[in-house]
Amino acid sequence: MRIVLLGAPGSGKGTQSQLLVKAYGIPQISTGDLLREAVSQGSALGLRAKAAMDSGKLVDDATVLGMIRERLGRPDAAKGFILDGFPRNIVQAEALQNMLGDLGTPLEAVVLMNLDLTILFKRLTGRRICQDCGKVFNIYTSPPPEGKHNLIQRPDDKEEVIGKRLEVYEAQTKPLIKYYEAAGLLHSVDADADVDTVFKSIEQAALPTRRA
Ligand code: AP5
C-alpha cells in the first residue's frame, strides 16, 4: 500500500497514520516528524528548518525532498508507506511522482481529511505531546491521565502560529486536491468524527480490499 494522507494542520493525519501502521504493518513517513527530529538533534538541516517551522511556513523544497528521497530508499519502505504531511505543494507532488515513477511503485491512493476550520483550531490548540513516550493527547478530546506524562505543546501549536499554518495550507497545499483528483487518486473522508470512525471511513474509501 502506497498512500498519502492529505489535509490541513490538525485534521488527524498523524493519528490515523498510527492506526494504519498498526493495521497494515507499513511505515508512517511524516516530514513534520523527520524535521522535528532534525531540529532536536541540532543538525545543520534542523537549524535551517527551525525558523520556517516556528513561524508556520513551509521548509524549503530542496531540504524536504532530500529527506524524503533518503527515507523512501530505506528497506522498510519497499513494502509500502503512509506519507503524512508530504507532499505539501505542487513542486513536491511532481517530484514524488518522478521518484516513485523511477522506482516503478506509483501512489495507489490519496486520502483527503475534511474538517472545518473552527474544529481544526480547537484540535491544534488542545494538542499536547508526551516528551518521554511521544504519545499525542488533546486536552479537549482525549485528555491524558493525570500526572502520568511529561506534556509539552508544539511551538507551532500556539494560536499566533496556527493562523499562518492554515493560510499556508490554503495557498500552497489545497491545490493538491485538484491535482490528485485529476490523477484519479483522491478519496475524501469526513474527519469530524471519533478516531475509530474516521479510520473506518479511510479503509472504506481507499483500502476496501486490503485487510483479510
Ligand atoms: P506537520 O508536523 O506535518 O504538521 P501539520 O501538517 O501541520 O499537521 P499536524 O501534525 O499539526 O496535524 P495532524 O493532521 O497530524 O493531526 P493530529 O493527528 O496530530 O508539519 C509541521 C511543520 O513542519 C510545517 O508547518 C512545516 O513548517 C514543516 N513541514 C512538514 N512537512 C513539510 C513539507 N512536506 N514541506 C515543507 N515543510 C514541511 O491531530 C491533532 C490533534 O487532534 C491531536 O491532539 C489529536 O489527539 C486530535 N485528534 C485527532 N483525530 C481526532 C478525532 N478524530 N477526534 C478528536 N480529536 C482528534
Short mmCIF file of N, CA, C and O and ligand atoms in Angstrom, two decimals, residues 7-16 30-33 35-36 52-53 56-60 64 84-88 92 123-124 126-128 136-138 141-142 154 156-157 165 191 193-195 198, ligand 1:
data_model
loop_
_atom_site.label_atom_id
_atom_site.label_comp_id
_atom_site.label_asym_id
_atom_site.label_seq_id
_atom_site.Cartn_x
_atom_site.Cartn_y
_atom_site.Cartn_z
N GLY A 7 -4.30 16.80 4.19
CA GLY A 7 -5.28 17.53 5.00
C GLY A 7 -4.62 18.66 5.74
O GLY A 7 -3.40 18.70 5.89
N ALA A 8 -5.46 19.57 6.21
CA ALA A 8 -4.96 20.76 6.91
C ALA A 8 -4.26 20.35 8.21
O ALA A 8 -4.47 19.25 8.71
N PRO A 9 -3.45 21.26 8.77
CA PRO A 9 -2.88 21.02 10.08
C PRO A 9 -3.99 20.68 11.07
O PRO A 9 -5.02 21.35 11.12
N GLY A 10 -3.79 19.60 11.83
CA GLY A 10 -4.77 19.24 12.85
C GLY A 10 -5.92 18.38 12.36
O GLY A 10 -6.81 18.03 13.13
N SER A 11 -5.91 17.99 11.09
CA SER A 11 -7.05 17.23 10.57
C SER A 11 -6.99 15.76 10.99
O SER A 11 -7.92 15.00 10.72
N GLY A 12 -5.89 15.33 11.61
CA GLY A 12 -5.82 13.96 12.13
C GLY A 12 -4.92 13.04 11.33
O GLY A 12 -4.97 11.82 11.50
N LYS A 13 -4.06 13.59 10.51
CA LYS A 13 -3.18 12.76 9.66
C LYS A 13 -2.27 11.86 10.51
O LYS A 13 -2.13 10.68 10.24
N GLY A 14 -1.65 12.46 11.52
CA GLY A 14 -0.72 11.70 12.36
C GLY A 14 -1.45 10.60 13.13
O GLY A 14 -0.99 9.46 13.21
N THR A 15 -2.60 10.95 13.69
CA THR A 15 -3.39 9.98 14.47
C THR A 15 -3.80 8.80 13.59
O THR A 15 -3.64 7.64 13.97
N GLN A 16 -4.29 9.08 12.40
CA GLN A 16 -4.74 8.00 11.51
C GLN A 16 -3.55 7.20 10.96
O GLN A 16 -3.66 6.00 10.76
N SER A 30 6.47 10.80 8.03
CA SER A 30 5.96 12.14 8.33
C SER A 30 7.10 13.14 8.18
O SER A 30 8.08 13.08 8.94
N THR A 31 6.97 14.04 7.23
CA THR A 31 8.04 15.03 7.07
C THR A 31 8.12 15.94 8.30
O THR A 31 9.21 16.36 8.69
N GLY A 32 6.97 16.20 8.93
CA GLY A 32 6.99 17.00 10.15
C GLY A 32 7.82 16.32 11.23
O GLY A 32 8.66 16.95 11.87
N ASP A 33 7.60 15.01 11.43
CA ASP A 33 8.36 14.27 12.46
C ASP A 33 9.85 14.24 12.11
O ASP A 33 10.71 14.41 12.98
N LEU A 35 11.50 16.36 10.37
CA LEU A 35 12.07 17.71 10.58
C LEU A 35 12.24 18.01 12.07
O LEU A 35 13.26 18.56 12.49
N ARG A 36 11.22 17.64 12.87
CA ARG A 36 11.33 17.89 14.33
C ARG A 36 12.50 17.11 14.93
O ARG A 36 13.19 17.60 15.81
N ALA A 52 11.57 28.34 9.81
CA ALA A 52 10.35 28.22 9.00
C ALA A 52 9.25 27.52 9.80
O ALA A 52 8.10 27.97 9.82
N MET A 53 9.60 26.45 10.50
CA MET A 53 8.59 25.69 11.25
C MET A 53 7.98 26.52 12.36
O MET A 53 6.77 26.53 12.55
N GLY A 56 5.42 28.86 11.09
CA GLY A 56 4.26 28.30 10.38
C GLY A 56 4.42 28.22 8.88
O GLY A 56 3.48 27.90 8.16
N LYS A 57 5.64 28.52 8.38
CA LYS A 57 5.86 28.45 6.93
C LYS A 57 6.38 27.08 6.54
O LYS A 57 6.82 26.30 7.39
N LEU A 58 6.40 26.80 5.23
CA LEU A 58 6.95 25.53 4.77
C LEU A 58 8.48 25.61 4.76
O LEU A 58 9.06 26.66 4.46
N VAL A 59 9.10 24.48 5.04
CA VAL A 59 10.55 24.36 4.89
C VAL A 59 10.82 24.25 3.39
O VAL A 59 9.98 23.74 2.63
N ASP A 60 12.00 24.69 2.95
CA ASP A 60 12.26 24.74 1.50
C ASP A 60 12.19 23.34 0.87
O ASP A 60 12.52 22.33 1.49
N VAL A 64 13.32 19.25 2.05
CA VAL A 64 12.30 18.23 2.29
C VAL A 64 12.44 17.08 1.28
O VAL A 64 12.34 15.91 1.64
N ASP A 84 2.62 11.24 5.43
CA ASP A 84 1.84 12.11 6.32
C ASP A 84 2.48 13.50 6.28
O ASP A 84 3.59 13.68 6.75
N GLY A 85 1.76 14.45 5.68
CA GLY A 85 2.29 15.82 5.61
C GLY A 85 3.22 16.06 4.44
O GLY A 85 3.89 17.08 4.36
N PHE A 86 3.26 15.13 3.54
CA PHE A 86 4.04 15.26 2.30
C PHE A 86 3.27 14.56 1.20
O PHE A 86 2.79 13.43 1.43
N PRO A 87 3.14 15.12 -0.01
CA PRO A 87 3.64 16.42 -0.43
C PRO A 87 2.78 17.57 0.11
O PRO A 87 1.65 17.37 0.50
N ARG A 88 3.34 18.75 0.04
CA ARG A 88 2.73 19.93 0.63
C ARG A 88 2.47 21.02 -0.41
O ARG A 88 1.89 22.04 -0.12
N GLN A 92 6.47 19.55 -4.82
CA GLN A 92 6.75 18.31 -4.09
C GLN A 92 5.97 17.14 -4.68
O GLN A 92 6.48 16.01 -4.77
N ARG A 123 -8.51 21.55 17.76
CA ARG A 123 -7.65 20.36 17.84
C ARG A 123 -6.17 20.75 18.00
O ARG A 123 -5.42 20.10 18.72
N LEU A 124 -5.79 21.84 17.33
CA LEU A 124 -4.38 22.24 17.39
C LEU A 124 -4.04 22.91 18.72
O LEU A 124 -3.01 22.62 19.33
N GLY A 126 -5.48 22.41 21.44
CA GLY A 126 -5.63 21.44 22.53
C GLY A 126 -4.61 20.32 22.52
O GLY A 126 -4.53 19.54 23.46
N ARG A 127 -3.82 20.21 21.46
CA ARG A 127 -2.88 19.08 21.37
C ARG A 127 -1.74 19.21 22.39
O ARG A 127 -1.15 20.27 22.56
N ARG A 128 -1.44 18.11 23.04
CA ARG A 128 -0.28 18.02 23.95
C ARG A 128 0.43 16.71 23.65
O ARG A 128 -0.20 15.71 23.34
N VAL A 136 0.38 11.27 21.70
CA VAL A 136 -0.31 12.53 21.42
C VAL A 136 -1.67 12.54 22.12
O VAL A 136 -2.44 11.60 21.99
N PHE A 137 -1.95 13.63 22.86
CA PHE A 137 -3.23 13.78 23.56
C PHE A 137 -3.90 15.06 23.09
O PHE A 137 -3.34 15.83 22.31
N ASN A 138 -5.12 15.25 23.60
CA ASN A 138 -5.79 16.52 23.34
C ASN A 138 -6.57 16.89 24.59
O ASN A 138 -7.37 16.07 25.08
N THR A 141 -10.35 16.57 23.58
CA THR A 141 -10.98 15.35 23.06
C THR A 141 -10.38 14.05 23.61
O THR A 141 -11.06 13.03 23.63
N SER A 142 -9.12 14.07 24.01
CA SER A 142 -8.53 12.85 24.58
C SER A 142 -7.50 13.23 25.63
O SER A 142 -6.29 13.13 25.42
N ARG A 154 3.55 21.76 21.10
CA ARG A 154 4.44 22.08 19.97
C ARG A 154 4.53 23.60 19.81
O ARG A 154 3.51 24.27 19.91
N ASP A 156 4.64 25.35 17.28
CA ASP A 156 3.77 25.86 16.20
C ASP A 156 2.29 25.63 16.49
O ASP A 156 1.44 25.91 15.66
N ASP A 157 1.95 25.11 17.67
CA ASP A 157 0.54 24.99 18.07
C ASP A 157 0.09 26.19 18.90
O ASP A 157 -1.00 26.19 19.48
N ARG A 165 -0.17 28.78 9.61
CA ARG A 165 -0.13 27.42 9.05
C ARG A 165 -1.37 27.15 8.21
O ARG A 165 -1.29 26.53 7.15
N ALA A 191 -13.49 13.96 8.43
CA ALA A 191 -12.58 13.78 9.57
C ALA A 191 -13.20 14.30 10.87
O ALA A 191 -12.55 14.28 11.92
N ALA A 193 -15.26 13.15 13.17
CA ALA A 193 -15.90 12.01 13.83
C ALA A 193 -14.86 11.44 14.78
O ALA A 193 -13.70 11.86 14.76
N ASP A 194 -15.27 10.46 15.62
CA ASP A 194 -14.27 9.92 16.54
C ASP A 194 -13.20 9.16 15.74
O ASP A 194 -13.41 8.78 14.59
N VAL A 195 -12.07 8.93 16.39
CA VAL A 195 -10.88 8.40 15.72
C VAL A 195 -11.18 7.08 14.98
O VAL A 195 -10.76 6.89 13.84
N VAL A 198 -13.33 7.60 11.82
CA VAL A 198 -12.54 8.17 10.72
C VAL A 198 -11.68 7.07 10.09
O VAL A 198 -11.57 6.96 8.87
P1 AP5 B 1 3.47 18.64 10.34
O1 AP5 B 1 4.07 18.01 11.53
O2 AP5 B 1 3.27 17.85 9.11
O3 AP5 B 1 2.13 19.30 10.84
P2 AP5 B 1 0.73 19.52 10.12
O4 AP5 B 1 0.54 19.07 8.73
O5 AP5 B 1 0.50 20.95 10.36
O6 AP5 B 1 -0.17 18.52 10.84
P3 AP5 B 1 -0.27 18.30 12.35
O7 AP5 B 1 0.81 17.37 12.82
O8 AP5 B 1 -0.36 19.61 13.07
O9 AP5 B 1 -1.72 17.65 12.49
P4 AP5 B 1 -2.27 16.22 12.09
O10 AP5 B 1 -3.13 16.35 10.90
O11 AP5 B 1 -1.19 15.19 12.05
O12 AP5 B 1 -3.22 15.99 13.35
P5 AP5 B 1 -3.04 15.02 14.62
O13 AP5 B 1 -3.35 13.63 14.23
O14 AP5 B 1 -1.78 15.30 15.35
O15 AP5 B 1 4.32 19.93 9.91
C1 AP5 B 1 4.84 20.85 10.85
C2 AP5 B 1 5.71 21.84 10.12
O16 AP5 B 1 6.84 21.16 9.51
C3 AP5 B 1 5.05 22.59 8.94
O17 AP5 B 1 4.33 23.73 9.39
C4 AP5 B 1 6.27 22.96 8.09
O18 AP5 B 1 6.97 24.05 8.62
C5 AP5 B 1 7.15 21.71 8.22
N1 AP5 B 1 6.85 20.71 7.19
C6 AP5 B 1 6.32 19.47 7.39
N2 AP5 B 1 6.20 18.82 6.22
C7 AP5 B 1 6.65 19.66 5.26
C8 AP5 B 1 6.75 19.56 3.84
N3 AP5 B 1 6.35 18.45 3.18
N4 AP5 B 1 7.25 20.62 3.16
C9 AP5 B 1 7.67 21.74 3.82
N5 AP5 B 1 7.57 21.91 5.15
C10 AP5 B 1 7.07 20.87 5.87
O19 AP5 B 1 -4.28 15.56 15.50
C11 AP5 B 1 -4.31 16.86 16.04
C12 AP5 B 1 -4.99 16.82 17.42
O20 AP5 B 1 -6.35 16.39 17.25
C13 AP5 B 1 -4.36 15.83 18.41
O21 AP5 B 1 -4.42 16.39 19.69
C14 AP5 B 1 -5.24 14.58 18.32
O22 AP5 B 1 -5.26 13.87 19.53
C15 AP5 B 1 -6.60 15.19 17.99
N6 AP5 B 1 -7.42 14.32 17.13
C16 AP5 B 1 -7.01 13.65 16.02
N7 AP5 B 1 -8.04 12.98 15.46
C17 AP5 B 1 -9.14 13.26 16.24
C18 AP5 B 1 -10.50 12.87 16.14
N8 AP5 B 1 -10.97 12.08 15.16
N9 AP5 B 1 -11.36 13.35 17.07
C19 AP5 B 1 -10.90 14.16 18.07
N10 AP5 B 1 -9.62 14.55 18.21
C20 AP5 B 1 -8.74 14.11 17.29
#
